XYZ file of C-alpha atoms in Angstrom:
232
model
C -3.928 -9.991 13.733
C -3.744 -6.517 12.229
C -1.170 -5.422 9.660
C -0.895 -1.720 8.799
C 0.909 -0.854 5.564
C 1.978 2.650 4.553
C 2.424 2.942 0.810
C 2.403 5.303 -2.167
C 1.217 4.276 -5.622
C 4.315 5.887 -7.201
C 6.647 3.614 -5.205
C 7.787 0.485 -7.110
C 9.120 -1.053 -3.907
C 5.640 -0.724 -2.417
C 4.248 -2.831 -5.260
C 7.015 -5.402 -4.873
C 6.547 -5.408 -1.105
C 2.799 -5.926 -1.515
C 3.344 -8.928 -3.786
C 5.927 -10.509 -1.498
C 3.853 -9.869 1.616
C 0.765 -11.441 0.052
C 2.713 -14.478 -1.140
C 4.065 -14.954 2.379
C 0.631 -14.597 3.928
C -0.853 -17.205 1.580
C 1.572 -19.781 2.965
C 0.474 -19.346 6.567
C -2.324 -21.331 8.234
C -3.658 -18.246 10.033
C -4.027 -16.093 6.892
C -7.785 -15.744 7.402
C -7.168 -14.214 10.837
C -5.111 -11.350 9.396
C -6.668 -7.966 8.691
C -4.673 -5.666 6.395
C -5.155 -1.905 6.563
C -3.621 0.210 3.812
C -2.335 3.621 4.898
C -1.536 6.662 2.780
C 1.936 8.118 2.294
C 3.143 10.638 -0.296
C 6.699 10.418 -1.540
C 6.495 13.836 -3.196
C 3.598 16.045 -2.054
C 5.266 19.038 -3.756
C 4.093 17.905 -7.194
C 1.209 20.049 -8.448
C -2.019 18.060 -9.025
C -1.956 19.037 -12.706
C 1.774 18.340 -13.117
C 2.929 15.199 -14.932
C 6.399 13.956 -15.797
C 7.964 10.861 -17.255
C 10.145 8.789 -14.968
C 13.259 10.167 -16.648
C 12.068 13.783 -16.457
C 11.201 13.385 -12.800
C 14.569 12.005 -11.743
C 16.396 14.601 -13.799
C 14.324 17.643 -12.775
C 13.485 16.736 -9.184
C 16.411 14.571 -8.132
C 19.196 15.755 -10.427
C 19.851 12.200 -11.644
C 21.037 11.876 -15.282
C 19.132 9.582 -17.642
C 21.922 7.000 -17.861
C 21.907 6.555 -14.099
C 18.118 6.519 -14.023
C 18.057 3.732 -16.619
C 20.494 1.730 -14.511
C 18.309 2.174 -11.424
C 15.193 1.252 -13.382
C 16.890 -1.876 -14.702
C 17.667 -3.041 -11.185
C 14.152 -2.361 -9.923
C 12.645 -4.012 -13.011
C 14.593 -7.177 -12.253
C 13.360 -7.120 -8.666
C 9.857 -6.741 -10.054
C 10.249 -9.739 -12.362
C 11.444 -11.831 -9.431
C 8.243 -10.833 -7.636
C 5.996 -11.446 -10.650
C 5.644 -7.829 -11.804
C 6.453 -6.565 -15.302
C 7.110 -2.861 -14.697
C 6.566 -0.467 -17.587
C 8.650 2.509 -16.438
C 8.888 3.896 -19.976
C 5.188 4.820 -19.905
C 4.732 5.549 -16.194
C 3.336 9.020 -15.453
C 4.688 10.722 -12.345
C 2.132 12.998 -10.697
C 0.634 14.050 -7.370
C -1.018 11.026 -5.727
C -3.261 12.714 -3.145
C -6.434 12.011 -5.134
C -5.403 8.378 -5.556
C -5.168 8.116 -1.776
C -8.655 9.595 -1.447
C -9.907 6.845 -3.748
C -8.178 4.253 -1.578
C -10.055 5.541 1.467
C -13.331 5.384 -0.444
C -12.516 1.752 -1.246
C -12.051 1.050 2.468
C -15.737 1.879 2.913
C -16.542 -1.191 0.802
C -13.739 -3.423 2.158
C -11.978 -3.493 -1.206
C -8.856 -1.502 -0.312
C -6.603 -4.449 -1.300
C -8.184 -4.579 -4.750
C -7.985 -0.803 -5.140
C -4.327 -0.695 -4.127
C -3.565 -3.353 -6.729
C -5.633 -1.533 -9.369
C -3.757 1.720 -8.695
C -0.377 -0.001 -8.980
C -1.368 -1.638 -12.268
C -2.714 1.640 -13.639
C 0.474 3.514 -12.773
C 3.259 1.002 -13.329
C 1.875 -1.228 -16.074
C -0.874 0.578 -18.001
C 0.805 4.009 -17.987
C -2.298 5.811 -16.729
C -2.338 9.141 -14.925
C -3.420 8.247 -11.383
C -3.775 11.935 -10.560
C -6.475 12.359 -13.181
C -10.029 12.354 -11.796
C -11.589 10.635 -14.812
C -8.967 7.879 -14.654
C -9.643 7.333 -10.961
C -13.414 7.293 -11.452
C -12.975 4.611 -14.114
C -10.903 2.547 -11.675
C -13.602 2.939 -9.045
C -16.281 1.813 -11.492
C -14.192 -1.226 -12.480
C -14.403 -2.359 -8.857
C -18.122 -1.771 -8.554
C -18.148 1.672 -6.931
C -20.845 4.022 -8.197
C -19.515 6.620 -10.623
C -21.295 9.535 -8.934
C -20.073 8.518 -5.494
C -16.516 8.270 -6.751
C -16.746 11.670 -8.411
C -18.122 13.219 -5.227
C -15.341 11.675 -3.131
C -12.619 12.823 -5.507
C -13.855 16.365 -6.144
C -14.769 17.190 -2.536
C -12.847 17.216 0.739
C -14.744 14.181 2.061
C -11.659 11.999 2.547
C -9.002 14.688 2.926
C -8.857 14.327 6.712
C -8.531 10.545 6.476
C -5.554 10.858 4.152
C -3.952 13.539 6.307
C -4.481 11.367 9.385
C -2.426 8.610 7.749
C 0.313 11.139 7.000
C 0.311 12.267 10.645
C 0.457 8.682 11.923
C 3.444 8.045 9.668
C 5.249 11.053 11.147
C 4.392 9.929 14.678
C 5.856 6.493 13.945
C 8.975 8.067 12.447
C 8.201 6.655 9.001
C 10.241 8.421 6.342
C 10.076 5.829 3.564
C 7.724 3.200 2.202
C 6.628 0.483 2.151
C 6.387 0.323 5.922
C 4.578 -2.466 7.753
C 3.479 -2.513 11.401
C 2.703 -6.052 12.515
C -0.033 -6.204 15.146
C 1.328 -3.129 16.872
C 4.511 -4.941 17.981
C 7.010 -5.183 15.133
C 7.788 -3.042 12.109
C 9.178 -4.025 8.727
C 10.600 -1.497 6.292
C 11.135 -2.028 2.589
C 10.291 -4.635 -0.039
C 11.559 -7.635 1.885
C 11.715 -11.147 0.351
C 8.814 -13.567 0.769
C 10.783 -15.661 3.247
C 11.438 -12.649 5.465
C 7.751 -11.733 5.569
C 6.829 -15.347 6.292
C 9.124 -15.457 9.312
C 8.089 -12.034 10.582
C 4.384 -12.820 10.319
C 4.804 -16.198 12.007
C 6.825 -14.698 14.852
C 4.298 -11.911 15.364
C 1.424 -14.396 15.401
C 3.214 -16.693 17.851
C 4.005 -13.839 20.221
C 0.829 -11.772 20.038
C -2.012 -14.114 19.068
C -1.170 -17.690 20.046
C -0.551 -16.861 23.744
C -4.002 -15.291 23.950
C -5.533 -18.358 22.355
C -3.809 -20.739 24.770
C -5.042 -18.718 27.732
C -8.597 -18.741 26.421
C -8.533 -22.539 26.284
C -8.519 -22.728 30.093
C -11.533 -24.782 31.166
C -11.777 -23.176 34.612
C -13.855 -20.249 33.467
C -17.359 -18.830 33.435
C -19.476 -17.416 30.661
C -23.125 -16.475 30.116
C -24.081 -20.181 30.150
C -22.438 -20.894 33.491
C -19.098 -22.138 34.791
C -16.990 -25.101 33.739
C -14.435 -26.857 35.926
């Protein structure tokens, strides 16, 4: 069963959604049959690659939200994070353009470690207060997961993965995705937002029952032939 997840490293709900989704998946007996594919989405592509802001500066300058209101919003999201097992550090978070971070994610796909890279990017941004738009920071993250430093530098300073990232953006538009996190469950159902663990558990079970189990029951039919002959 394939799960596609559109996400941006600057999105706290994406981190919460990832945690809740993974907790739900761990509870299910078919977890090893699920393939997760992380997709790129940019909440604010207008940010210049060299531009950085604090969370408070960003909401004030880009969204027109005063600091008092921003602090209230952050408090609510922080509580949601704690309920999901995340200790957000919004005070030190650096808002920046995330295109390069998405390029690194696609490099990680090459080595089947996209899940680990997504988690590492979230931790770097939301907990460690690192600039995930900075090439040196991203190379260090790549190295921490066993990716060669020179390969990471080449991927991040060239256009090697630009088309892959843009393809994810185009797919999001084609699906009508305007916010993240956004989950597509085996091509049949979609889930938007950082839903609770119980919601994900039910959605995954329903998708499996409707799209995988029927195929399995049909394949159990003994009246069939294969390369070794026919059974009746």
